[in-house]
């Protein structure tokens, strides 16, 4: 949706735009392999979760009300002016600046999200992406996926310290991505490739219910890496090799091989010290119930794990995960992607 200036002859004054309702959404994401090592410049693969989304709706407000937010799923309502240091307030100001909006408009933003927070499913990046898209629509601006990804990356950086950029990338492009960070801090688009997937496969995503801030395991791992860098570099190399093998398995449709690679990735994540008893238990339960492979996904110490399943064992594994205490079990079918798409 676009917003037309009140008069075609009027100068391009953003404040004269017709105020219309505008909304947008963005998907959650799951990291298939390579988390943590990706922060240390090894490759990782991430997939969008099209059916688990965050939404942002922008509506006109009375001038006296200024710019306000409500986020009912997070139990929050606030005025931008009253909470200028709130991460979403700060981000909104940056986005409006990037859109060339000079004066703070009177708007109300409603944010809703089905993505569990602090669980490794990209909630923060999805909310930010939906917000950028809704504000861009509201002001009739066209942003490329690269531009949206770069804006959201800055927000991720403020929240998480030194993120690799994989979350904002997979969420902005909404396609399976092969992500390799370069030495620079911002995520250059050249590090992103869209990978072919020869045959569809199903993942179950189970939530431990344990909320863990992304930056905690990342910071802990960094301290250990600083103390014993050679050991950790060797582990990161192994994770990187797995990512290459996963890419090859996806390209050739070797689902059984993919399962073993996910198992190996989980063992390396355990050695990196980012798993947890709850994650290990769900991984073991999934394997015992017949999953082809299982691993934690995301930053770890809580959040979600994923299990690769066939149609025959999907229900059995889902039931086993639920009985073992998973607070939520989602199934997602990763569709085939042709090389030239
Ligand atoms: O936001 P999460 O929980 O999916 O974790 C991000 C993945 C890490 O590799 C641990 C960090 C990063 O920035 O890539």
CSV table of C-alpha atoms and ligand atoms in Angstrom, one decimal:
chain,number,residue,atom,x,y,z
A,1,UNK,CA,0.0,0.0,0.0
A,2,UNK,CA,1.3,3.5,-0.8
A,3,UNK,CA,0.3,6.9,0.4
A,4,UNK,CA,-0.1,9.6,-2.2
A,5,UNK,CA,0.8,13.2,-1.6
A,6,UNK,CA,-2.4,15.4,-1.2
A,7,UNK,CA,-1.6,17.2,-4.4
A,8,UNK,CA,0.6,15.9,-7.2
A,9,UNK,CA,2.0,19.5,-7.5
A,10,UNK,CA,2.8,19.9,-3.9
A,11,UNK,CA,6.5,19.8,-2.9
A,12,UNK,CA,7.7,16.4,-1.5
A,13,UNK,CA,6.8,17.3,2.1
A,14,UNK,CA,6.3,14.1,4.1
A,15,UNK,CA,4.0,15.8,6.6
A,16,UNK,CA,1.5,16.5,3.8
A,17,UNK,CA,1.0,12.8,3.0
A,18,UNK,CA,-2.5,11.4,3.3
A,19,UNK,CA,-2.6,9.4,6.5
A,20,UNK,CA,-3.6,5.9,5.9
A,21,UNK,CA,-3.6,2.6,7.8
A,22,UNK,CA,-0.7,0.5,6.8
A,23,UNK,CA,0.4,-2.9,8.0
A,24,UNK,CA,3.1,-5.5,7.2
A,25,UNK,CA,4.4,-8.7,8.6
A,26,UNK,CA,7.7,-10.7,8.7
A,27,UNK,CA,8.4,-14.4,9.4
A,28,UNK,CA,10.2,-16.0,12.3
A,29,UNK,CA,13.3,-18.1,11.4
A,30,UNK,CA,15.2,-21.1,12.4
A,31,UNK,CA,18.9,-21.8,12.1
A,32,UNK,CA,19.4,-25.2,10.5
A,33,UNK,CA,23.1,-25.4,11.2
A,34,UNK,CA,26.1,-23.2,12.0
A,35,UNK,CA,24.9,-21.0,14.8
A,36,UNK,CA,27.7,-19.5,17.0
A,37,UNK,CA,30.4,-20.5,14.5
A,38,UNK,CA,28.8,-18.0,12.1
A,39,UNK,CA,29.8,-15.2,14.5
A,40,UNK,CA,33.4,-16.3,13.9
A,41,UNK,CA,33.0,-16.1,10.1
A,42,UNK,CA,32.1,-19.7,9.4
A,43,UNK,CA,29.0,-20.4,7.2
A,44,UNK,CA,25.5,-21.1,8.5
A,45,UNK,CA,22.1,-22.0,7.0
A,46,UNK,CA,18.9,-20.4,8.1
A,47,UNK,CA,15.3,-20.9,7.0
A,48,UNK,CA,12.3,-18.6,7.3
A,49,UNK,CA,9.2,-19.8,9.2
A,50,UNK,CA,6.5,-18.4,6.9
A,51,UNK,CA,3.6,-19.4,9.1
A,52,UNK,CA,4.9,-18.0,12.4
A,53,UNK,CA,4.9,-14.2,12.0
A,54,UNK,CA,5.2,-10.8,13.6
A,55,UNK,CA,2.8,-8.1,12.4
A,56,UNK,CA,3.0,-4.3,12.7
A,57,UNK,CA,0.1,-2.0,11.9
A,58,UNK,CA,0.5,1.8,11.7
A,59,UNK,CA,-2.6,4.0,12.2
A,60,UNK,CA,-3.1,7.7,12.3
A,61,UNK,CA,-3.4,9.3,15.7
A,62,UNK,CA,-4.5,12.6,17.1
A,63,UNK,CA,-1.6,15.1,16.9
A,64,UNK,CA,-1.8,15.6,20.7
A,65,UNK,CA,-1.3,11.8,21.2
A,66,UNK,CA,2.1,11.9,19.4
A,67,UNK,CA,3.7,8.6,18.5
A,68,UNK,CA,2.6,5.6,20.6
A,69,UNK,CA,2.9,1.8,20.6
A,70,UNK,CA,0.9,-1.1,21.8
A,71,UNK,CA,2.2,-4.7,21.9
A,72,UNK,CA,-0.6,-6.8,23.4
A,73,UNK,CA,1.3,-10.0,23.1
A,74,UNK,CA,4.1,-8.6,25.2
A,75,UNK,CA,1.7,-6.8,27.5
A,76,UNK,CA,3.0,-3.4,26.7
A,77,UNK,CA,1.7,0.1,25.7
A,78,UNK,CA,3.9,3.2,25.7
A,79,UNK,CA,4.4,6.7,24.2
A,80,UNK,CA,7.6,7.2,22.3
A,81,UNK,CA,8.3,10.5,24.0
A,82,UNK,CA,7.9,8.9,27.4
A,83,UNK,CA,10.2,6.1,26.7
A,84,UNK,CA,12.7,7.4,24.1
A,85,UNK,CA,15.3,4.8,25.2
A,86,UNK,CA,13.1,1.8,24.7
A,87,UNK,CA,14.7,-0.3,21.9
A,88,UNK,CA,11.6,0.0,19.7
A,89,UNK,CA,11.4,3.7,20.3
A,90,UNK,CA,15.0,4.2,19.3
A,91,UNK,CA,14.6,1.9,16.3
A,92,UNK,CA,11.5,3.8,15.1
A,93,UNK,CA,13.3,7.1,15.3
A,94,UNK,CA,16.2,5.6,13.2
A,95,UNK,CA,13.7,4.2,10.6
A,96,UNK,CA,11.8,7.5,10.3
A,97,UNK,CA,15.1,9.2,9.8
A,98,UNK,CA,16.1,6.7,7.1
A,99,UNK,CA,12.8,7.2,5.4
A,100,UNK,CA,13.4,11.0,5.3
A,101,UNK,CA,10.6,11.8,7.7
A,102,UNK,CA,11.7,15.1,9.3
A,103,UNK,CA,9.0,15.8,12.0
A,104,UNK,CA,7.8,13.1,14.3
A,105,UNK,CA,4.4,12.1,13.0
A,106,UNK,CA,1.3,11.3,15.2
A,107,UNK,CA,0.9,7.6,14.7
A,108,UNK,CA,-0.1,4.5,16.7
A,109,UNK,CA,1.8,1.3,16.0
A,110,UNK,CA,0.3,-2.0,17.1
A,111,UNK,CA,2.7,-4.9,17.2
A,112,UNK,CA,1.5,-8.5,17.4
A,113,UNK,CA,3.6,-11.6,17.2
A,114,UNK,CA,3.2,-15.4,17.2
A,115,UNK,CA,6.9,-15.9,17.6
A,116,UNK,CA,8.0,-16.8,21.1
A,117,UNK,CA,10.5,-14.3,22.5
A,118,UNK,CA,14.1,-15.2,23.4
A,119,UNK,CA,13.7,-18.6,22.0
A,120,UNK,CA,15.9,-18.7,18.9
A,121,UNK,CA,13.1,-18.0,16.4
A,122,UNK,CA,14.1,-14.5,15.5
A,123,UNK,CA,11.3,-12.6,17.4
A,124,UNK,CA,13.2,-9.3,17.7
A,125,UNK,CA,14.3,-9.2,14.1
A,126,UNK,CA,10.9,-10.2,12.8
A,127,UNK,CA,9.1,-7.4,14.9
A,128,UNK,CA,11.7,-4.9,13.7
A,129,UNK,CA,11.3,-6.0,10.0
A,130,UNK,CA,7.5,-5.8,10.2
A,131,UNK,CA,7.8,-2.3,11.7
A,132,UNK,CA,10.2,-1.1,9.0
A,133,UNK,CA,7.9,-2.5,6.2
A,134,UNK,CA,4.8,-0.9,7.8
A,135,UNK,CA,6.4,2.5,8.2
A,136,UNK,CA,7.9,2.4,4.7
A,137,UNK,CA,4.4,1.6,3.4
A,138,UNK,CA,2.9,4.3,5.5
A,139,UNK,CA,5.2,6.9,3.9
A,140,UNK,CA,5.1,5.5,0.4
A,141,UNK,CA,8.8,4.5,0.4
A,142,UNK,CA,10.2,1.5,-1.4
A,143,UNK,CA,13.0,-0.2,0.5
A,144,UNK,CA,15.0,-3.2,-0.9
A,145,UNK,CA,15.4,-6.3,1.2
A,146,UNK,CA,19.1,-5.4,1.6
A,147,UNK,CA,18.1,-2.0,3.0
A,148,UNK,CA,15.6,-3.5,5.4
A,149,UNK,CA,18.1,-6.1,6.5
A,150,UNK,CA,20.8,-3.4,7.1
A,151,UNK,CA,18.4,-1.3,9.2
A,152,UNK,CA,17.3,-4.2,11.3
A,153,UNK,CA,20.9,-5.3,11.7
A,154,UNK,CA,21.7,-2.0,13.5
A,155,UNK,CA,18.8,-2.7,15.8
A,156,UNK,CA,20.1,-6.3,16.4
A,157,UNK,CA,23.5,-4.9,17.1
A,158,UNK,CA,22.1,-2.6,19.8
A,159,UNK,CA,20.3,-5.5,21.4
A,160,UNK,CA,22.8,-8.4,21.1
A,161,UNK,CA,26.2,-6.8,20.9
A,162,UNK,CA,27.8,-8.3,17.9
A,163,UNK,CA,25.3,-10.4,15.9
A,164,UNK,CA,26.4,-12.1,12.7
A,165,UNK,CA,23.5,-10.7,10.8
A,166,UNK,CA,21.9,-14.0,9.9
A,167,UNK,CA,18.6,-13.3,11.6
A,168,UNK,CA,17.9,-10.0,9.8
A,169,UNK,CA,19.0,-11.5,6.5
A,170,UNK,CA,16.8,-14.6,6.5
A,171,UNK,CA,13.9,-12.6,7.8
A,172,UNK,CA,14.2,-9.7,5.3
A,173,UNK,CA,14.7,-12.0,2.3
A,174,UNK,CA,12.2,-14.7,3.6
A,175,UNK,CA,14.2,-17.4,1.8
A,176,UNK,CA,16.5,-20.2,2.9
A,177,UNK,CA,20.0,-18.5,3.1
A,178,UNK,CA,23.6,-19.6,3.2
A,179,UNK,CA,25.1,-16.8,5.3
A,180,UNK,CA,28.8,-16.1,5.7
A,181,UNK,CA,29.9,-13.1,7.6
A,182,UNK,CA,32.7,-11.0,6.3
A,183,UNK,CA,35.2,-9.3,8.4
A,184,UNK,CA,33.3,-6.0,8.4
A,185,UNK,CA,30.7,-5.3,11.0
A,186,UNK,CA,27.7,-4.6,8.8
A,187,UNK,CA,26.3,-7.5,6.8
A,188,UNK,CA,27.3,-7.1,3.2
A,189,UNK,CA,24.9,-8.6,0.8
A,190,UNK,CA,27.7,-10.5,-1.0
A,191,UNK,CA,27.8,-12.8,2.0
A,192,UNK,CA,24.3,-14.1,1.3
A,193,UNK,CA,23.4,-16.8,-1.1
A,194,UNK,CA,20.0,-18.5,-1.7
A,195,UNK,CA,20.5,-22.2,-1.6
A,196,UNK,CA,18.8,-24.9,-3.7
A,197,UNK,CA,16.8,-27.5,-1.8
A,198,UNK,CA,16.1,-30.6,-3.9
A,199,UNK,CA,13.3,-32.2,-1.9
A,200,UNK,CA,11.0,-30.9,0.8
A,201,UNK,CA,11.5,-32.0,4.4
A,202,UNK,CA,9.7,-31.6,7.7
A,203,UNK,CA,11.2,-30.1,10.9
A,204,UNK,CA,9.6,-30.2,14.3
A,205,UNK,CA,10.5,-27.2,16.4
A,206,UNK,CA,10.1,-27.8,20.1
A,207,UNK,CA,10.4,-25.0,22.7
A,208,UNK,CA,12.1,-25.9,26.1
A,209,UNK,CA,10.1,-23.0,27.6
A,210,UNK,CA,13.4,-21.7,29.0
A,211,UNK,CA,13.9,-18.1,28.0
A,212,UNK,CA,17.5,-17.1,27.5
A,213,UNK,CA,18.8,-13.8,26.2
A,214,UNK,CA,20.8,-14.3,23.0
A,215,UNK,CA,23.7,-12.3,24.3
A,216,UNK,CA,24.4,-14.5,27.4
A,217,UNK,CA,25.7,-17.7,25.7
A,218,UNK,CA,27.4,-15.6,23.0
A,219,UNK,CA,29.3,-13.5,25.6
A,220,UNK,CA,30.2,-16.6,27.6
A,221,UNK,CA,31.5,-18.4,24.5
A,222,UNK,CA,33.5,-15.3,23.6
A,223,UNK,CA,35.2,-15.3,27.0
A,224,UNK,CA,36.1,-18.9,26.6
A,225,UNK,CA,37.3,-18.4,23.0
A,226,UNK,CA,39.5,-15.6,24.2
A,227,UNK,CA,41.1,-17.9,26.8
A,228,UNK,CA,41.5,-20.9,24.6
A,229,UNK,CA,41.2,-19.7,21.0
A,230,UNK,CA,42.9,-22.6,19.2
A,231,UNK,CA,40.5,-25.2,20.7
A,232,UNK,CA,37.4,-23.1,19.9
A,233,UNK,CA,38.7,-22.3,16.4
A,234,UNK,CA,39.0,-26.0,15.7
A,235,UNK,CA,35.4,-26.6,16.9
A,236,UNK,CA,34.2,-23.7,14.7
A,237,UNK,CA,36.1,-25.2,11.7
A,238,UNK,CA,34.2,-28.5,12.3
A,239,UNK,CA,30.8,-26.6,12.4
A,240,UNK,CA,31.8,-24.9,9.2
A,241,UNK,CA,32.5,-28.2,7.5
A,242,UNK,CA,29.1,-29.5,8.6
A,243,UNK,CA,27.4,-26.4,7.1
A,244,UNK,CA,29.1,-27.2,3.7
A,245,UNK,CA,28.0,-30.9,4.0
A,246,UNK,CA,24.4,-29.8,4.9
A,247,UNK,CA,24.3,-27.5,1.9
A,248,UNK,CA,25.4,-30.5,-0.3
A,249,UNK,CA,22.8,-32.8,1.3
A,250,UNK,CA,20.0,-30.2,0.7
A,251,UNK,CA,21.1,-29.7,-2.9
A,252,UNK,CA,20.9,-33.5,-3.6
A,253,UNK,CA,17.9,-34.3,-1.4
A,254,UNK,CA,19.8,-36.6,0.9
A,255,UNK,CA,17.5,-36.3,3.9
A,256,UNK,CA,19.1,-39.2,5.9
A,257,UNK,CA,22.5,-37.7,5.5
A,258,UNK,CA,21.1,-34.3,6.6
A,259,UNK,CA,19.8,-36.0,9.8
A,260,UNK,CA,23.3,-37.3,10.8
A,261,UNK,CA,24.8,-33.9,10.1
A,262,UNK,CA,22.3,-32.2,12.4
A,263,UNK,CA,23.2,-34.7,15.1
A,264,UNK,CA,26.9,-33.9,14.7
A,265,UNK,CA,26.2,-30.2,14.8
A,266,UNK,CA,24.4,-30.6,18.1
A,267,UNK,CA,27.4,-32.5,19.6
A,268,UNK,CA,29.7,-29.6,18.6
A,269,UNK,CA,27.2,-27.1,20.1
A,270,UNK,CA,27.4,-29.1,23.4
A,271,UNK,CA,31.2,-28.9,23.2
A,272,UNK,CA,30.9,-25.1,22.6
A,273,UNK,CA,29.0,-25.0,25.9
A,274,UNK,CA,25.8,-23.5,24.6
A,275,UNK,CA,23.4,-26.4,25.1
A,276,UNK,CA,21.5,-27.0,28.3
A,277,UNK,CA,20.0,-30.0,30.1
A,278,UNK,CA,16.5,-29.2,28.8
A,279,UNK,CA,17.8,-28.9,25.2
A,280,UNK,CA,19.8,-32.1,25.5
A,281,UNK,CA,16.8,-33.9,26.9
A,282,UNK,CA,14.5,-32.9,24.0
A,283,UNK,CA,17.2,-33.7,21.5
A,284,UNK,CA,17.6,-37.2,23.0
A,285,UNK,CA,13.8,-37.8,23.2
A,286,UNK,CA,13.4,-36.8,19.6
A,287,UNK,CA,16.2,-39.2,18.5
A,288,UNK,CA,14.8,-42.0,20.7
A,289,UNK,CA,11.3,-41.5,19.0
A,290,UNK,CA,12.9,-41.9,15.6
A,291,UNK,CA,13.9,-38.5,14.4
A,292,UNK,CA,16.5,-38.6,11.6
A,293,UNK,CA,18.5,-35.9,13.3
A,294,UNK,CA,18.0,-33.3,16.1
A,295,UNK,CA,19.9,-30.3,17.5
A,296,UNK,CA,19.4,-27.1,19.4
A,297,UNK,CA,18.7,-24.1,17.2
A,298,UNK,CA,19.8,-20.5,17.9
A,299,UNK,CA,21.8,-19.1,20.7
A,300,UNK,CA,21.1,-22.0,23.1
A,301,UNK,CA,21.0,-22.2,26.9
A,302,UNK,CA,17.2,-22.4,26.4
A,303,UNK,CA,14.8,-21.6,23.5
A,304,UNK,CA,14.1,-24.2,20.8
A,305,UNK,CA,15.5,-27.4,19.3
A,306,UNK,CA,14.6,-28.8,15.9
A,307,UNK,CA,14.1,-32.4,14.8
A,308,UNK,CA,14.1,-33.7,11.3
A,309,UNK,CA,11.2,-36.2,10.8
A,310,UNK,CA,9.6,-38.2,8.1
A,311,UNK,CA,5.8,-38.3,7.6
A,312,UNK,CA,5.7,-41.7,9.2
A,313,UNK,CA,7.3,-40.7,12.5
A,314,UNK,CA,6.3,-37.1,12.8
A,315,UNK,CA,3.4,-37.6,15.2
A,316,UNK,CA,5.3,-40.0,17.4
A,317,UNK,CA,8.2,-37.6,17.7
A,318,UNK,CA,5.9,-34.6,18.4
A,319,UNK,CA,4.0,-36.6,21.1
A,320,UNK,CA,7.3,-37.6,22.7
A,321,UNK,CA,8.6,-34.0,22.7
A,322,UNK,CA,5.3,-32.9,24.3
A,323,UNK,CA,5.4,-35.6,26.9
A,324,UNK,CA,9.0,-34.7,27.7
A,325,UNK,CA,7.9,-31.1,28.6
A,326,UNK,CA,8.2,-29.1,25.4
A,327,UNK,CA,5.9,-26.1,25.9
A,328,UNK,CA,5.2,-25.9,22.2
A,329,UNK,CA,5.9,-28.1,19.2
A,330,UNK,CA,5.5,-26.7,15.7
A,331,UNK,CA,5.8,-28.5,12.4
A,332,UNK,CA,7.2,-26.8,9.4
A,333,UNK,CA,7.6,-28.1,5.9
A,334,UNK,CA,10.7,-26.7,4.2
A,335,UNK,CA,9.7,-26.6,0.5
A,336,UNK,CA,12.0,-27.4,-2.4
A,337,UNK,CA,13.8,-24.5,-3.9
A,338,UNK,CA,15.1,-24.7,-7.5
A,339,UNK,CA,18.7,-23.5,-8.2
A,340,UNK,CA,17.6,-20.7,-10.5
A,341,UNK,CA,15.0,-19.1,-8.2
B,1,LIG,O1,18.9,-15.1,17.9
B,1,LIG,P1,19.2,-16.5,18.0
B,1,LIG,O2,18.9,-17.1,19.3
B,1,LIG,O3,18.7,-17.3,16.8
B,1,LIG,O4,20.8,-16.7,17.9
B,1,LIG,C1,21.5,-16.2,16.9
B,1,LIG,C2,22.5,-17.2,16.4
B,1,LIG,C3,23.9,-16.9,16.9
B,1,LIG,O5,24.8,-17.5,15.9
B,1,LIG,C4,24.2,-17.6,18.2
B,1,LIG,C5,24.3,-15.5,17.0
B,1,LIG,C6,24.4,-14.7,15.7
B,1,LIG,O6,24.4,-13.5,15.7
B,1,LIG,O7,24.5,-15.3,14.6
